[in-house]
Amino acid sequence: MGFAEATADLVALVNGQCGPTSVDACMGLVHLPCDSYREGLVAQLEEAMDQSLFNEFLPLLSFKCANVDMVPRLVHWGEKHASVDCNAGIIAGIALFGKGQRETIQSILWNPQWEAHGTATGSCVWSYFAMQHVGLTFRELIRDIKSYDASIEGVQALEYCLDVLCVMLELKLSYTARPIRFARSNEESFGELYRDLFSWSTEHQDDSIVGWITDHFGYEHPLLDQYNELRKRFEIKMWHEIELEHVRTGS
């Protein structure tokens, strides 16, 4: 709501004993001026740094109280120390430093140490937020996967990346909340994504993501079922986009 008079109270709640209250306080402070509280927030951040468990969304405030030099320390924290049950705030906090963190978020998504697509902990939602806010596109993620050499990277690494992409695509289909008002959105249309994912370059070769999975893993791999289900859902969204465009233009 932009009610700056609440800032002091929210700062006092950031490191409180109640987890949900701390989350709400951090979310509120993201939208408020915090210049007068920088030193206190930095002190709290330093105290939590490199702990495995901490108030999860405290790192969200990094961009409010520190400069971009903090990012490598946040990455080290997330990779080496933070529990994957507790890293959503680190991922989102890195993204809030802006588009310059695009490659960092890209690396986090593909790094199994982060489990950035975790659904049980909610990290996936903040990874989806992060990729949007730094301007990382699905086209780039798809290109990354198709450029993988399984003989070098290993089959497990490839499976992991496909799992991550699948979860991010599911969020594209279903997640509409905007917990951070000024966050950037992914503008790729469902039609564009459908073509990038599921179209064939010629009628004689299935080089879609489904064909690519089949070539690398065979016809029985469970990823095929997941991506075929995604294809059906994307078709529904794509036709809805076409209908809306027809209503908008009258053509």
mmCIF file of C-alpha atoms in Angstrom:
data_model
loop_
_atom_site.group_PDB
_atom_site.id
_atom_site.type_symbol
_atom_site.label_atom_id
_atom_site.label_comp_id
_atom_site.label_asym_id
_atom_site.label_seq_id
_atom_site.Cartn_x
_atom_site.Cartn_y
_atom_site.Cartn_z
ATOM 1 C CA MET A 1 0.000 0.000 0.000
ATOM 2 C CA GLY A 2 3.039 2.268 0.180
ATOM 3 C CA PHE A 3 2.302 3.266 3.786
ATOM 4 C CA ALA A 4 5.791 4.449 4.735
ATOM 5 C CA GLU A 5 4.785 5.087 8.361
ATOM 6 C CA ALA A 6 4.675 1.302 8.835
ATOM 7 C CA THR A 7 8.349 0.845 7.964
ATOM 8 C CA ALA A 8 9.705 0.935 11.527
ATOM 9 C CA ASP A 9 7.169 -1.619 12.747
ATOM 10 C CA LEU A 10 7.900 -3.926 9.811
ATOM 11 C CA VAL A 11 11.667 -3.701 10.397
ATOM 12 C CA ALA A 12 11.072 -4.741 14.008
ATOM 13 C CA LEU A 13 9.151 -7.807 12.817
ATOM 14 C CA VAL A 14 11.693 -9.028 10.250
ATOM 15 C CA ASN A 15 13.593 -11.185 12.720
ATOM 16 C CA GLY A 16 10.631 -12.056 14.907
ATOM 17 C CA GLN A 17 9.833 -15.540 16.139
ATOM 18 C CA CYS A 18 6.759 -15.916 13.935
ATOM 19 C CA GLY A 19 7.815 -17.111 10.494
ATOM 20 C CA PRO A 20 4.741 -15.958 8.529
ATOM 21 C CA THR A 21 4.915 -12.521 10.159
ATOM 22 C CA SER A 22 8.581 -12.223 9.149
ATOM 23 C CA VAL A 23 7.682 -13.118 5.566
ATOM 24 C CA ASP A 24 4.943 -10.490 5.490
ATOM 25 C CA ALA A 25 7.266 -7.886 7.002
ATOM 26 C CA CYS A 26 9.919 -8.547 4.348
ATOM 27 C CA MET A 27 7.332 -8.402 1.578
ATOM 28 C CA GLY A 28 6.081 -5.087 2.882
ATOM 29 C CA LEU A 29 9.559 -3.581 3.191
ATOM 30 C CA VAL A 30 10.393 -4.478 -0.403
ATOM 31 C CA HIS A 31 7.826 -1.830 -1.384
ATOM 32 C CA LEU A 32 8.887 0.847 1.110
ATOM 33 C CA PRO A 33 11.856 3.227 1.464
ATOM 34 C CA CYS A 34 14.362 1.705 3.900
ATOM 35 C CA ASP A 35 17.274 4.149 3.778
ATOM 36 C CA SER A 36 16.977 5.002 7.482
ATOM 37 C CA TYR A 37 17.177 1.323 8.415
ATOM 38 C CA ARG A 38 20.009 0.156 6.166
ATOM 39 C CA GLU A 39 22.541 -0.436 8.936
ATOM 40 C CA GLY A 40 20.130 -2.475 11.015
ATOM 41 C CA LEU A 41 19.052 -4.580 8.044
ATOM 42 C CA VAL A 42 22.672 -5.171 7.030
ATOM 43 C CA ALA A 43 23.460 -6.306 10.576
ATOM 44 C CA GLN A 44 20.580 -8.790 10.513
ATOM 45 C CA LEU A 45 21.660 -10.049 7.111
ATOM 46 C CA GLU A 46 25.262 -10.493 8.236
ATOM 47 C CA GLU A 47 24.127 -12.407 11.305
ATOM 48 C CA ALA A 48 22.126 -14.826 9.154
ATOM 49 C CA MET A 49 24.734 -15.118 6.396
ATOM 50 C CA ASP A 50 25.948 -18.670 5.723
ATOM 51 C CA GLN A 51 23.477 -20.218 8.162
ATOM 52 C CA SER A 52 21.563 -23.251 6.905
ATOM 53 C CA LEU A 53 18.256 -22.186 8.485
ATOM 54 C CA PHE A 54 17.194 -18.560 8.930
ATOM 55 C CA ASN A 55 14.226 -16.260 8.379
ATOM 56 C CA GLU A 56 13.800 -17.273 4.786
ATOM 57 C CA PHE A 57 12.891 -13.944 3.214
ATOM 58 C CA LEU A 58 15.411 -11.755 4.998
ATOM 59 C CA PRO A 59 17.747 -11.989 1.924
ATOM 60 C CA LEU A 60 14.919 -10.463 -0.122
ATOM 61 C CA LEU A 61 15.920 -7.126 1.413
ATOM 62 C CA SER A 62 19.543 -7.314 0.251
ATOM 63 C CA PHE A 63 18.959 -4.862 -2.585
ATOM 64 C CA LYS A 64 17.508 -2.394 -0.069
ATOM 65 C CA CYS A 65 20.525 -2.324 2.213
ATOM 66 C CA ALA A 66 23.534 -3.465 0.170
ATOM 67 C CA ASN A 67 25.060 -2.940 -3.250
ATOM 68 C CA VAL A 68 25.531 -5.441 -6.041
ATOM 69 C CA ASP A 69 28.778 -6.703 -4.462
ATOM 70 C CA MET A 70 26.505 -8.661 -2.126
ATOM 71 C CA VAL A 71 25.368 -10.977 -4.928
ATOM 72 C CA PRO A 72 28.410 -13.335 -4.957
ATOM 73 C CA ARG A 73 28.029 -13.755 -1.203
ATOM 74 C CA LEU A 74 24.342 -14.609 -1.633
ATOM 75 C CA VAL A 75 25.235 -17.145 -4.331
ATOM 76 C CA HIS A 76 27.851 -18.741 -2.077
ATOM 77 C CA TRP A 77 25.334 -18.837 0.768
ATOM 78 C CA GLY A 78 22.750 -20.563 -1.387
ATOM 79 C CA GLU A 79 25.157 -23.075 -2.919
ATOM 80 C CA LYS A 80 27.229 -24.014 0.103
ATOM 81 C CA HIS A 81 25.223 -23.401 3.254
ATOM 82 C CA ALA A 82 21.503 -22.649 2.931
ATOM 83 C CA SER A 83 19.048 -25.505 3.197
ATOM 84 C CA VAL A 84 17.066 -25.996 0.005
ATOM 85 C CA ASP A 85 14.015 -25.662 2.264
ATOM 86 C CA CYS A 86 15.104 -22.121 3.014
ATOM 87 C CA ASN A 87 16.581 -20.606 -0.152
ATOM 88 C CA ALA A 88 13.612 -18.931 -1.858
ATOM 89 C CA GLY A 89 14.466 -15.548 -0.364
ATOM 90 C CA ILE A 90 18.057 -15.815 -1.570
ATOM 91 C CA ILE A 91 16.943 -16.586 -5.128
ATOM 92 C CA ALA A 92 14.418 -13.750 -5.149
ATOM 93 C CA GLY A 93 16.852 -11.406 -3.393
ATOM 94 C CA ILE A 94 19.476 -11.931 -6.106
ATOM 95 C CA ALA A 95 16.886 -11.255 -8.803
ATOM 96 C CA LEU A 96 15.867 -7.961 -7.197
ATOM 97 C CA PHE A 97 19.299 -6.548 -8.024
ATOM 98 C CA GLY A 98 17.970 -6.401 -11.566
ATOM 99 C CA LYS A 99 18.579 -7.565 -15.112
ATOM 100 C CA GLY A 100 22.320 -7.702 -14.556
ATOM 101 C CA GLN A 101 21.697 -10.933 -12.606
ATOM 102 C CA ARG A 102 20.227 -12.761 -15.584
ATOM 103 C CA GLU A 103 23.154 -15.165 -15.996
ATOM 104 C CA THR A 104 23.300 -15.738 -12.249
ATOM 105 C CA ILE A 105 19.634 -16.785 -12.121
ATOM 106 C CA GLN A 106 20.150 -18.935 -15.212
ATOM 107 C CA SER A 107 23.012 -20.717 -13.469
ATOM 108 C CA ILE A 108 20.946 -21.185 -10.302
ATOM 109 C CA LEU A 109 18.098 -22.798 -12.236
ATOM 110 C CA TRP A 110 20.414 -25.385 -13.779
ATOM 111 C CA ASN A 111 22.399 -26.097 -10.606
ATOM 112 C CA PRO A 112 21.063 -29.128 -8.653
ATOM 113 C CA GLN A 113 22.581 -27.772 -5.436
ATOM 114 C CA TRP A 114 19.806 -25.169 -5.355
ATOM 115 C CA GLU A 115 16.797 -27.405 -6.183
ATOM 116 C CA ALA A 116 15.337 -24.127 -7.417
ATOM 117 C CA HIS A 117 12.289 -25.888 -8.870
ATOM 118 C CA GLY A 118 11.272 -27.420 -5.527
ATOM 119 C CA THR A 119 7.488 -27.460 -5.218
ATOM 120 C CA ALA A 120 7.203 -28.634 -1.612
ATOM 121 C CA THR A 121 9.118 -25.632 -0.283
ATOM 122 C CA GLY A 122 7.784 -23.047 -2.732
ATOM 123 C CA SER A 123 11.224 -22.277 -4.145
ATOM 124 C CA CYS A 124 9.787 -22.878 -7.617
ATOM 125 C CA VAL A 125 7.484 -19.845 -7.355
ATOM 126 C CA TRP A 126 10.375 -17.551 -6.495
ATOM 127 C CA SER A 127 12.569 -19.053 -9.189
ATOM 128 C CA TYR A 128 9.786 -18.289 -11.663
ATOM 129 C CA PHE A 129 9.559 -14.758 -10.265
ATOM 130 C CA ALA A 130 13.352 -14.436 -10.529
ATOM 131 C CA MET A 131 13.620 -15.548 -14.154
ATOM 132 C CA GLN A 132 10.897 -13.100 -15.145
ATOM 133 C CA HIS A 133 12.328 -10.164 -13.220
ATOM 134 C CA VAL A 134 15.830 -10.514 -14.704
ATOM 135 C CA GLY A 135 14.467 -10.996 -18.224
ATOM 136 C CA LEU A 136 15.407 -14.662 -18.672
ATOM 137 C CA THR A 137 13.136 -16.185 -21.319
ATOM 138 C CA PHE A 138 11.806 -19.677 -21.860
ATOM 139 C CA ARG A 139 13.286 -19.583 -25.353
ATOM 140 C CA GLU A 140 16.724 -19.262 -23.751
ATOM 141 C CA LEU A 141 16.048 -22.127 -21.349
ATOM 142 C CA ILE A 142 14.857 -24.355 -24.185
ATOM 143 C CA ARG A 143 17.930 -23.446 -26.221
ATOM 144 C CA ASP A 144 20.171 -24.284 -23.251
ATOM 145 C CA ILE A 145 18.641 -27.738 -22.931
ATOM 146 C CA LYS A 146 18.778 -28.547 -26.640
ATOM 147 C CA SER A 147 22.444 -27.542 -26.725
ATOM 148 C CA TYR A 148 23.353 -30.027 -23.967
ATOM 149 C CA ASP A 149 25.692 -32.798 -24.935
ATOM 150 C CA ALA A 150 24.563 -35.757 -22.825
ATOM 151 C CA SER A 151 27.864 -37.543 -23.410
ATOM 152 C CA ILE A 152 29.643 -34.663 -21.632
ATOM 153 C CA GLU A 153 27.054 -33.325 -19.199
ATOM 154 C CA GLY A 154 25.578 -36.685 -18.237
ATOM 155 C CA VAL A 155 22.041 -37.995 -18.456
ATOM 156 C CA GLN A 156 21.119 -37.047 -14.895
ATOM 157 C CA ALA A 157 22.047 -33.398 -15.488
ATOM 158 C CA LEU A 158 19.855 -33.399 -18.577
ATOM 159 C CA GLU A 159 16.923 -34.940 -16.706
ATOM 160 C CA TYR A 160 17.311 -32.350 -13.966
ATOM 161 C CA CYS A 161 17.173 -29.463 -16.444
ATOM 162 C CA LEU A 162 14.079 -30.910 -18.112
ATOM 163 C CA ASP A 163 12.414 -31.222 -14.691
ATOM 164 C CA VAL A 164 13.226 -27.583 -13.942
ATOM 165 C CA LEU A 165 11.886 -26.409 -17.303
ATOM 166 C CA CYS A 166 8.708 -28.442 -16.817
ATOM 167 C CA VAL A 167 7.993 -26.851 -13.425
ATOM 168 C CA MET A 168 8.663 -23.335 -14.766
ATOM 169 C CA LEU A 169 6.317 -23.976 -17.699
ATOM 170 C CA GLU A 170 3.607 -25.233 -15.340
ATOM 171 C CA LEU A 171 3.918 -21.971 -13.413
ATOM 172 C CA LYS A 172 3.639 -20.019 -16.662
ATOM 173 C CA LEU A 173 0.340 -21.839 -17.215
ATOM 174 C CA SER A 174 -1.101 -21.397 -13.743
ATOM 175 C CA TYR A 175 0.628 -18.823 -11.527
ATOM 176 C CA THR A 176 -0.881 -15.336 -11.661
ATOM 177 C CA ALA A 177 -0.131 -13.808 -8.239
ATOM 178 C CA ARG A 178 2.047 -10.687 -8.013
ATOM 179 C CA PRO A 179 3.479 -10.631 -4.475
ATOM 180 C CA ILE A 180 5.968 -7.955 -5.537
ATOM 181 C CA ARG A 181 4.147 -5.168 -7.322
ATOM 182 C CA PHE A 182 7.008 -3.843 -9.423
ATOM 183 C CA ALA A 183 8.177 -7.256 -10.634
ATOM 184 C CA ARG A 184 8.615 -7.660 -14.382
ATOM 185 C CA SER A 185 6.499 -10.240 -16.197
ATOM 186 C CA ASN A 186 7.343 -12.753 -18.880
ATOM 187 C CA GLU A 187 5.693 -11.545 -22.081
ATOM 188 C CA GLU A 188 6.243 -14.642 -24.216
ATOM 189 C CA SER A 189 2.897 -15.695 -25.615
ATOM 190 C CA PHE A 190 1.621 -19.233 -25.325
ATOM 191 C CA GLY A 191 1.620 -19.400 -29.123
ATOM 192 C CA GLU A 192 5.313 -18.504 -29.242
ATOM 193 C CA LEU A 193 6.163 -21.001 -26.541
ATOM 194 C CA TYR A 194 4.098 -23.719 -28.195
ATOM 195 C CA ARG A 195 6.086 -23.262 -31.410
ATOM 196 C CA ASP A 196 9.410 -23.227 -29.543
ATOM 197 C CA LEU A 197 8.518 -26.363 -27.615
ATOM 198 C CA PHE A 198 6.362 -28.527 -29.821
ATOM 199 C CA SER A 199 6.625 -27.578 -33.499
ATOM 200 C CA TRP A 200 8.562 -29.675 -36.021
ATOM 201 C CA SER A 201 11.048 -27.987 -38.348
ATOM 202 C CA THR A 202 9.914 -30.363 -41.133
ATOM 203 C CA GLU A 203 7.077 -32.858 -41.415
ATOM 204 C CA HIS A 204 9.599 -35.675 -41.580
ATOM 205 C CA GLN A 205 11.459 -35.082 -38.318
ATOM 206 C CA ASP A 206 10.125 -34.560 -34.815
ATOM 207 C CA ASP A 207 12.724 -32.187 -33.424
ATOM 208 C CA SER A 208 10.291 -30.723 -30.898
ATOM 209 C CA ILE A 209 11.096 -31.030 -27.208
ATOM 210 C CA VAL A 210 9.068 -34.272 -27.200
ATOM 211 C CA GLY A 211 11.051 -35.721 -30.097
ATOM 212 C CA TRP A 212 14.265 -34.524 -28.501
ATOM 213 C CA ILE A 213 13.396 -36.290 -25.221
ATOM 214 C CA THR A 214 12.545 -39.454 -27.140
ATOM 215 C CA ASP A 215 15.879 -39.376 -28.983
ATOM 216 C CA HIS A 216 17.807 -38.992 -25.735
ATOM 217 C CA PHE A 217 15.807 -41.139 -23.319
ATOM 218 C CA GLY A 218 13.625 -43.471 -25.360
ATOM 219 C CA TYR A 219 9.853 -43.874 -25.550
ATOM 220 C CA GLU A 220 9.245 -45.025 -21.986
ATOM 221 C CA HIS A 221 10.715 -42.136 -20.023
ATOM 222 C CA PRO A 222 8.254 -40.440 -17.602
ATOM 223 C CA LEU A 223 9.324 -36.995 -18.867
ATOM 224 C CA LEU A 224 7.465 -37.783 -22.090
ATOM 225 C CA ASP A 225 4.154 -38.002 -20.239
ATOM 226 C CA GLN A 226 4.853 -34.714 -18.465
ATOM 227 C CA TYR A 227 5.678 -32.853 -21.665
ATOM 228 C CA ASN A 228 2.795 -34.368 -23.600
ATOM 229 C CA GLU A 229 0.473 -33.149 -20.847
ATOM 230 C CA LEU A 230 2.077 -29.712 -21.084
ATOM 231 C CA ARG A 231 1.431 -29.738 -24.821
ATOM 232 C CA LYS A 232 -2.293 -30.278 -24.290
ATOM 233 C CA ARG A 233 -2.479 -27.461 -21.757
ATOM 234 C CA PHE A 234 -0.497 -25.127 -23.994
ATOM 235 C CA GLU A 235 -2.862 -25.853 -26.884
ATOM 236 C CA ILE A 236 -5.799 -24.746 -24.721
ATOM 237 C CA LYS A 237 -4.006 -21.547 -23.706
ATOM 238 C CA MET A 238 -2.918 -20.874 -27.284
ATOM 239 C CA TRP A 239 -6.451 -21.149 -28.645
ATOM 240 C CA HIS A 240 -7.665 -18.887 -25.851
ATOM 241 C CA GLU A 241 -5.081 -16.298 -26.906
ATOM 242 C CA ILE A 242 -6.348 -16.541 -30.494
ATOM 243 C CA GLU A 243 -9.937 -16.048 -29.327
ATOM 244 C CA LEU A 244 -8.988 -12.996 -27.245
ATOM 245 C CA GLU A 245 -7.114 -11.495 -30.178
ATOM 246 C CA HIS A 246 -10.165 -12.068 -32.377
ATOM 247 C CA VAL A 247 -12.390 -10.290 -29.836
ATOM 248 C CA ARG A 248 -9.883 -7.430 -29.530
ATOM 249 C CA THR A 249 -9.455 -6.816 -33.266
ATOM 250 C CA GLY A 250 -12.799 -8.057 -34.569
ATOM 251 C CA SER A 251 -11.019 -9.923 -37.342
#
